[in-house]
Coordinates of N, CA, C and O in Angstrom, one line a residue:
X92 N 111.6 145.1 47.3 CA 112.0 144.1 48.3 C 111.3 144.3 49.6 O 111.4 145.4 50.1
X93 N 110.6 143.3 50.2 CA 110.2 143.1 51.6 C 110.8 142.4 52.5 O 111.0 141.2 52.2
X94 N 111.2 142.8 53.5 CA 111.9 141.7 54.8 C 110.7 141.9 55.8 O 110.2 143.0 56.1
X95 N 110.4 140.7 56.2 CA 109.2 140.4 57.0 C 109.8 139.7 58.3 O 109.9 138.5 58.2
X96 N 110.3 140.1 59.5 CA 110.7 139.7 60.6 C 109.9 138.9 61.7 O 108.8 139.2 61.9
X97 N 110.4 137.9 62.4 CA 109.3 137.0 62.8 C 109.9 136.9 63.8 O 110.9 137.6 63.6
X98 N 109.8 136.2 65.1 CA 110.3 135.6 66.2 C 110.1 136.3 67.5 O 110.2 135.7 68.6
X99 N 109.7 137.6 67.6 CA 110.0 138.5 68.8 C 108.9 137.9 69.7 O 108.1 137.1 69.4
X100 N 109.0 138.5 70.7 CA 108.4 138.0 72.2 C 108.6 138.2 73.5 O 109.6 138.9 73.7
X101 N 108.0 138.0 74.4 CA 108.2 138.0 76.0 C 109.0 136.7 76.1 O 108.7 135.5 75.7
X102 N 110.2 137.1 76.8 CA 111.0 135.8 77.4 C 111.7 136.5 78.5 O 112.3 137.5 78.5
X103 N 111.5 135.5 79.7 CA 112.2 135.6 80.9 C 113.8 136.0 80.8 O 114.4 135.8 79.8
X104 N 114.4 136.6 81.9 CA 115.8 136.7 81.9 C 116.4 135.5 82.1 O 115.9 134.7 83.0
X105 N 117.8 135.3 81.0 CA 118.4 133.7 80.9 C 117.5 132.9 79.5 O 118.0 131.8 79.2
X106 N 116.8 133.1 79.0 CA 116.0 132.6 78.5 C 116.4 133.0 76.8 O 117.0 134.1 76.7
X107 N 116.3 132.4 75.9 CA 116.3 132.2 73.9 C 115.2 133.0 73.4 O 114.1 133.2 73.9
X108 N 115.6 133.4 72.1 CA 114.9 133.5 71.0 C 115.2 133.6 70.3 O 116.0 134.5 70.4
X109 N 115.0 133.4 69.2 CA 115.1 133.1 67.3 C 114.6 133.5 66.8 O 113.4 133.1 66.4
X110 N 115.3 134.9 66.2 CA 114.3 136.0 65.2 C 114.7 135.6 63.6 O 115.9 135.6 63.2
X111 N 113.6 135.3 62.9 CA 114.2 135.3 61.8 C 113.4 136.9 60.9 O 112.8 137.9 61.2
X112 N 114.0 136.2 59.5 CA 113.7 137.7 58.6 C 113.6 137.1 56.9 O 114.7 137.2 56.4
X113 N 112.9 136.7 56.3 CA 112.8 136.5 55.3 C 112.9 137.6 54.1 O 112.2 138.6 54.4
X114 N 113.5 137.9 52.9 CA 113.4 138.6 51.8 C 112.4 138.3 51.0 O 112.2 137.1 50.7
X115 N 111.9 139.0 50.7 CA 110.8 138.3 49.1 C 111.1 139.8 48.2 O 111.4 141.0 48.7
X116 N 110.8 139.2 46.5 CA 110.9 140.5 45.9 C 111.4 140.0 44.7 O 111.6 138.9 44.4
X117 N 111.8 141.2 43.9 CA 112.5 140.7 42.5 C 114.3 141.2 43.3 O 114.8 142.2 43.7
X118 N 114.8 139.9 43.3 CA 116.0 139.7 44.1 C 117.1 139.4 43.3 O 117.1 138.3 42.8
X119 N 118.4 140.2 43.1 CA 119.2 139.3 41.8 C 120.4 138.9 43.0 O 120.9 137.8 43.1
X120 N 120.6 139.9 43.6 CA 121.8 139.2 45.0 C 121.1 139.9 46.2 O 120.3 140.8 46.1
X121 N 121.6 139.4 47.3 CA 121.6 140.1 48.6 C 123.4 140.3 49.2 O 124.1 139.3 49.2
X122 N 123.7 141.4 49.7 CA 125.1 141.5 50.2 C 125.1 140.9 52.0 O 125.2 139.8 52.5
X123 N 125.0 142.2 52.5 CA 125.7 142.2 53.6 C 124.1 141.8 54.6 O 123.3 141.8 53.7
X124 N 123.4 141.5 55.8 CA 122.5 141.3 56.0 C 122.4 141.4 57.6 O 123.4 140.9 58.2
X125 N 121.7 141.8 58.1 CA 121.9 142.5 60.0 C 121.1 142.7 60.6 O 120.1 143.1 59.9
X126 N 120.9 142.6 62.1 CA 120.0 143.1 62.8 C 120.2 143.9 63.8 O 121.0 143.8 64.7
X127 N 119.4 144.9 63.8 CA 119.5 146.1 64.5 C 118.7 146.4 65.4 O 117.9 145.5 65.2
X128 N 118.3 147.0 66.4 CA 117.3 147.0 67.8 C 117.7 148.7 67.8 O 118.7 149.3 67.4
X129 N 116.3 149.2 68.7 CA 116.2 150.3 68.9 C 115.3 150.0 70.2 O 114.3 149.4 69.9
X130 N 115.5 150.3 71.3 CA 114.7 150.6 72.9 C 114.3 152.3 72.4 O 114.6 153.1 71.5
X131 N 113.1 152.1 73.8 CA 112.9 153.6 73.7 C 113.5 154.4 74.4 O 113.8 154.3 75.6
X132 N 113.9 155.3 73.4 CA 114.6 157.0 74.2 C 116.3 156.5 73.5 O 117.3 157.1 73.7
X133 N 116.1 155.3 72.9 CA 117.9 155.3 72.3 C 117.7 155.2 70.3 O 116.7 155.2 69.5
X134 N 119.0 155.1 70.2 CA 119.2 155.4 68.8 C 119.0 154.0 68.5 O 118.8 153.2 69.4
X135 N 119.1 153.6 67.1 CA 119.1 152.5 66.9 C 120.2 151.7 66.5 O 120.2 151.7 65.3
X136 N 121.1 151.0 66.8 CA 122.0 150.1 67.2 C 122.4 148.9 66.0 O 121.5 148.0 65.8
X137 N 123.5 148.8 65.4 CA 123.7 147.9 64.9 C 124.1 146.8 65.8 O 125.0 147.2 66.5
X138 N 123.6 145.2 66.0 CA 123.2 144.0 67.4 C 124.4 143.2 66.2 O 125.6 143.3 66.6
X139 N 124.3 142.8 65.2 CA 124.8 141.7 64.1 C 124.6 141.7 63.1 O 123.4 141.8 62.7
X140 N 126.0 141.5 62.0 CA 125.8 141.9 60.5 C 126.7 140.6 59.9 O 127.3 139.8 60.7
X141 N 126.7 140.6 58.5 CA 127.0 139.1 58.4 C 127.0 139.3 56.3 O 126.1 139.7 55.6
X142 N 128.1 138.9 55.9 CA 128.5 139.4 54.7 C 129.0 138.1 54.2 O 129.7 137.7 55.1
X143 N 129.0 137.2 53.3 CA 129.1 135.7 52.9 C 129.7 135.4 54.4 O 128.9 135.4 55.3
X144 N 130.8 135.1 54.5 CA 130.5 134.0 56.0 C 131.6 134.9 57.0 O 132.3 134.4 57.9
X145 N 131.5 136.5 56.8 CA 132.4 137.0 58.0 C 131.1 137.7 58.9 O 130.2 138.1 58.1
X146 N 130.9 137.9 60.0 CA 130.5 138.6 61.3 C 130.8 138.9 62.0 O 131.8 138.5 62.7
X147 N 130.0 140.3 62.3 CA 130.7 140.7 63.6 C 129.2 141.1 64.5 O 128.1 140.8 64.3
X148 N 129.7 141.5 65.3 CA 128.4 141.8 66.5 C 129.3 142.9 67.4 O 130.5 143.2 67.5
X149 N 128.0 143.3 67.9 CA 128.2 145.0 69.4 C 128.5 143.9 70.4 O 128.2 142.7 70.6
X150 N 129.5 144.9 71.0 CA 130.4 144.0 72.4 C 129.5 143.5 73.2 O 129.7 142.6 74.0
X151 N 128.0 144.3 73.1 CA 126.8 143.8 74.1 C 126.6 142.4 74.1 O 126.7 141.9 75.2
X152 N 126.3 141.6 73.2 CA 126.1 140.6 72.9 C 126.4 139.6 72.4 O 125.7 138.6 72.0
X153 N 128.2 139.8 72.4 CA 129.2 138.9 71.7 C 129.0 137.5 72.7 O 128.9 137.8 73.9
X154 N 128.9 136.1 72.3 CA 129.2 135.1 73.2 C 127.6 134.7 73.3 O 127.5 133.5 73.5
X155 N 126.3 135.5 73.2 CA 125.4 135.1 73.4 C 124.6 135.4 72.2 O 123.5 135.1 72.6
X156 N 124.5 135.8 71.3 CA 123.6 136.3 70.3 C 124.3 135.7 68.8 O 125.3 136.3 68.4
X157 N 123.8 134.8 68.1 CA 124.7 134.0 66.6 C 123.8 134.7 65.5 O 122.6 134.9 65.6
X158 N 124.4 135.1 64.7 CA 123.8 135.8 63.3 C 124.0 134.0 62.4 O 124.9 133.2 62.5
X159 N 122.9 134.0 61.7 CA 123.2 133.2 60.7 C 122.0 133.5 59.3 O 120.8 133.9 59.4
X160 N 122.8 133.1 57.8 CA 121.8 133.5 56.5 C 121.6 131.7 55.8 O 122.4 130.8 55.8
X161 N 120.4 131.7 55.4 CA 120.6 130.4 54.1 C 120.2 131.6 53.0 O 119.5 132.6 53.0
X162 N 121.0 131.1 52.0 CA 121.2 132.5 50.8 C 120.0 131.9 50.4 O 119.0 132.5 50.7
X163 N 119.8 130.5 49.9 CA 119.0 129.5 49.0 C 117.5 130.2 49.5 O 116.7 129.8 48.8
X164 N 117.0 131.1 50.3 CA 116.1 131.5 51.2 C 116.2 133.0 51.3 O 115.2 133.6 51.6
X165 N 117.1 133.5 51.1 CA 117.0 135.0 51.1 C 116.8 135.4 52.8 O 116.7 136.6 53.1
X166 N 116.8 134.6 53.6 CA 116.6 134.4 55.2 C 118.1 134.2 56.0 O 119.1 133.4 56.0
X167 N 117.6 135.5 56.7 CA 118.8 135.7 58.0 C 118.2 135.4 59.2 O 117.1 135.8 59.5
X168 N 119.1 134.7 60.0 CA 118.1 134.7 61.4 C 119.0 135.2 62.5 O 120.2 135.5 62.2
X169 N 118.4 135.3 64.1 CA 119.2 135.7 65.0 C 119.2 135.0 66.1 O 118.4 135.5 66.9
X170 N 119.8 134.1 66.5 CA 119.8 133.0 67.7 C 120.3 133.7 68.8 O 121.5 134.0 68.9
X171 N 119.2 134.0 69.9 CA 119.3 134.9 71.0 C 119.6 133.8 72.7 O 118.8 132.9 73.2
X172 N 120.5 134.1 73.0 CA 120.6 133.0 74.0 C 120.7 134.1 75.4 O 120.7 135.3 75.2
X173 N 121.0 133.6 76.8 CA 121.1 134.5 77.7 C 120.6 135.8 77.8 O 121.2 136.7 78.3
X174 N 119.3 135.9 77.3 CA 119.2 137.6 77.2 C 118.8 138.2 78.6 O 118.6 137.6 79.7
X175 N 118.7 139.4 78.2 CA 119.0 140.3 79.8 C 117.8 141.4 79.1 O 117.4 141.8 78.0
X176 N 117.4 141.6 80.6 CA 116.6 143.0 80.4 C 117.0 143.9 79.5 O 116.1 144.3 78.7
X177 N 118.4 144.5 79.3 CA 118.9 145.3 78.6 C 118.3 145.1 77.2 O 117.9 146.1 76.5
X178 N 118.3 143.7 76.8 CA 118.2 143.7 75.3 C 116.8 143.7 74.8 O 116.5 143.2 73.7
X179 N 115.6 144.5 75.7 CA 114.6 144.8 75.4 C 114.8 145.7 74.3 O 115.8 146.4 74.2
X180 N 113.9 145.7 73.2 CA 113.8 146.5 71.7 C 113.4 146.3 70.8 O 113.1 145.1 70.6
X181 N 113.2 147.1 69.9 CA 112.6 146.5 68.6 C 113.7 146.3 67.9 O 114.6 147.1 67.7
X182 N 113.7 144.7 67.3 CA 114.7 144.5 66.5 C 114.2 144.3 65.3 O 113.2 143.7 65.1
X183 N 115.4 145.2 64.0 CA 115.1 145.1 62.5 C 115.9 144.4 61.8 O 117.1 144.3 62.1
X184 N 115.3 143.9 60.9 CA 115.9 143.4 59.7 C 116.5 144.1 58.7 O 115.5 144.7 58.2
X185 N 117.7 144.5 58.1 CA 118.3 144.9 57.2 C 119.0 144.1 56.5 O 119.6 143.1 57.1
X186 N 118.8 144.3 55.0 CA 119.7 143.9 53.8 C 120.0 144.6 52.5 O 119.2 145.1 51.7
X187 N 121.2 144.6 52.5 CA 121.5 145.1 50.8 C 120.9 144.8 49.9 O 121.7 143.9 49.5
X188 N 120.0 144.8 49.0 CA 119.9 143.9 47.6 C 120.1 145.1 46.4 O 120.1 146.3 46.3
X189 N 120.3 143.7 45.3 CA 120.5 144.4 44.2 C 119.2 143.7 43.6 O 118.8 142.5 43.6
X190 N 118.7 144.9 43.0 CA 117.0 144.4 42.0 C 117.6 145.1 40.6 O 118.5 145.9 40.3
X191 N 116.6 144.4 39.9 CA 116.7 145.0 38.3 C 116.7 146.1 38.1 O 115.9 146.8 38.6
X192 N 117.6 146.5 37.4 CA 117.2 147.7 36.9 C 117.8 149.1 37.9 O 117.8 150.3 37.5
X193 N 118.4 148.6 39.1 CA 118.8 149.6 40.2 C 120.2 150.1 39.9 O 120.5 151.3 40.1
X194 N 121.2 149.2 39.4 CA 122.5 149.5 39.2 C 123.3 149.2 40.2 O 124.5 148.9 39.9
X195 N 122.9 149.3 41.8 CA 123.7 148.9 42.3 C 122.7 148.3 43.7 O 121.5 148.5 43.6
X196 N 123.2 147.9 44.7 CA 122.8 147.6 46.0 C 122.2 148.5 46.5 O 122.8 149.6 46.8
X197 N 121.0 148.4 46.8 CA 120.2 149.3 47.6 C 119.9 148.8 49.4 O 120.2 147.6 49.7
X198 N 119.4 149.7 50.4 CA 119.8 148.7 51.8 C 118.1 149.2 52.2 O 117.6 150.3 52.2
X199 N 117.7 147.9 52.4 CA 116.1 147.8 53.3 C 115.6 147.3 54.2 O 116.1 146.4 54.8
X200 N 114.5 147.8 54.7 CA 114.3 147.4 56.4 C 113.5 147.0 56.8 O 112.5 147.7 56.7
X201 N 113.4 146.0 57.4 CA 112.1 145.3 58.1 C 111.1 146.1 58.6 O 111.2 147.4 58.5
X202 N 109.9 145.3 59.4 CA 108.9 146.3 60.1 C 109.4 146.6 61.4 O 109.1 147.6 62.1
X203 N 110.3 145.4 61.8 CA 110.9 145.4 63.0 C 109.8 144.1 64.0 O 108.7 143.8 63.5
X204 N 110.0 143.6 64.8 CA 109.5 143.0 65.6 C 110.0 142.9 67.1 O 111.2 142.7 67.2
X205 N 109.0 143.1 68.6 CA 109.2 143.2 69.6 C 110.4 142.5 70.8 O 110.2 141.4 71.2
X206 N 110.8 142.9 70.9 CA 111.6 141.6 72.0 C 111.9 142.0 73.1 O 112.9 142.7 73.2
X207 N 111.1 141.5 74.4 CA 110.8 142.3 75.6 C 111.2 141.2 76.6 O 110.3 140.4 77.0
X208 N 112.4 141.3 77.0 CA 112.7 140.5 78.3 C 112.9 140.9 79.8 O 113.7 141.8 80.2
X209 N 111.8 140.1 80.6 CA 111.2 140.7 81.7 C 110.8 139.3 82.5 O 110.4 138.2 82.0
X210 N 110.9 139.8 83.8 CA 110.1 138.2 84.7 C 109.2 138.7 85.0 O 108.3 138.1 85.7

């Protein structure tokens, strides 16, 4: 299974972005599905996770940051609104899948992609 993360960038403070994350692979389900950020010198951070249609998100970013999946796609994305300096980091893509032959849900991780908000 690969998740390939797309969207990261330079955006001003107050300013959007829309990370998405595609799955490819021999895919029989995907579970639970999230994105995570890591800044330098910190741990890495569960941002939003998202399990058929319940979510939750870090108090950081409740009210401005929307997790959403199309199953039909194997694609989770992350609708970033109001961001702040703070939320400079690399954010990853994580998902459960279950592949042939595994027996159960295994959890995998993007390459991660940049997201650096700064004026």
């Amino acid at each position: 299974v690969q998740l390939v993360e797309s969207g990261g960038g330079l955006v001003q403070p107050g300013g959007s972005l829309r990370l998405s994350c595609a799955a490819s692979g021999s895919i029989i389900s995907m579970r639970a599905m999230a994105w995570y950020r890591q800044a330098p010198g910190n741990e890495r951070e569960l941002v939003a996770a998202i399990t058929g249609g319940v979510t939750n998100y870090a108090e950081s970013v409740k009210g401005r940051f929307t997790i959403s999946r199309d199953n039909a796609k194997n694609t989770v994305y992350l609708q970033m609104n109001s961001l702040k300096p703070e939320d400079t980091a690399v954010y990853y893509c994580n998902a459960d899948a279950l592949t042939p032959g595994s027996g159960w849900y295994a959890k995998y991780w993007g390459q991660g992609t940049q997201v650096t908000v700064s004026s």
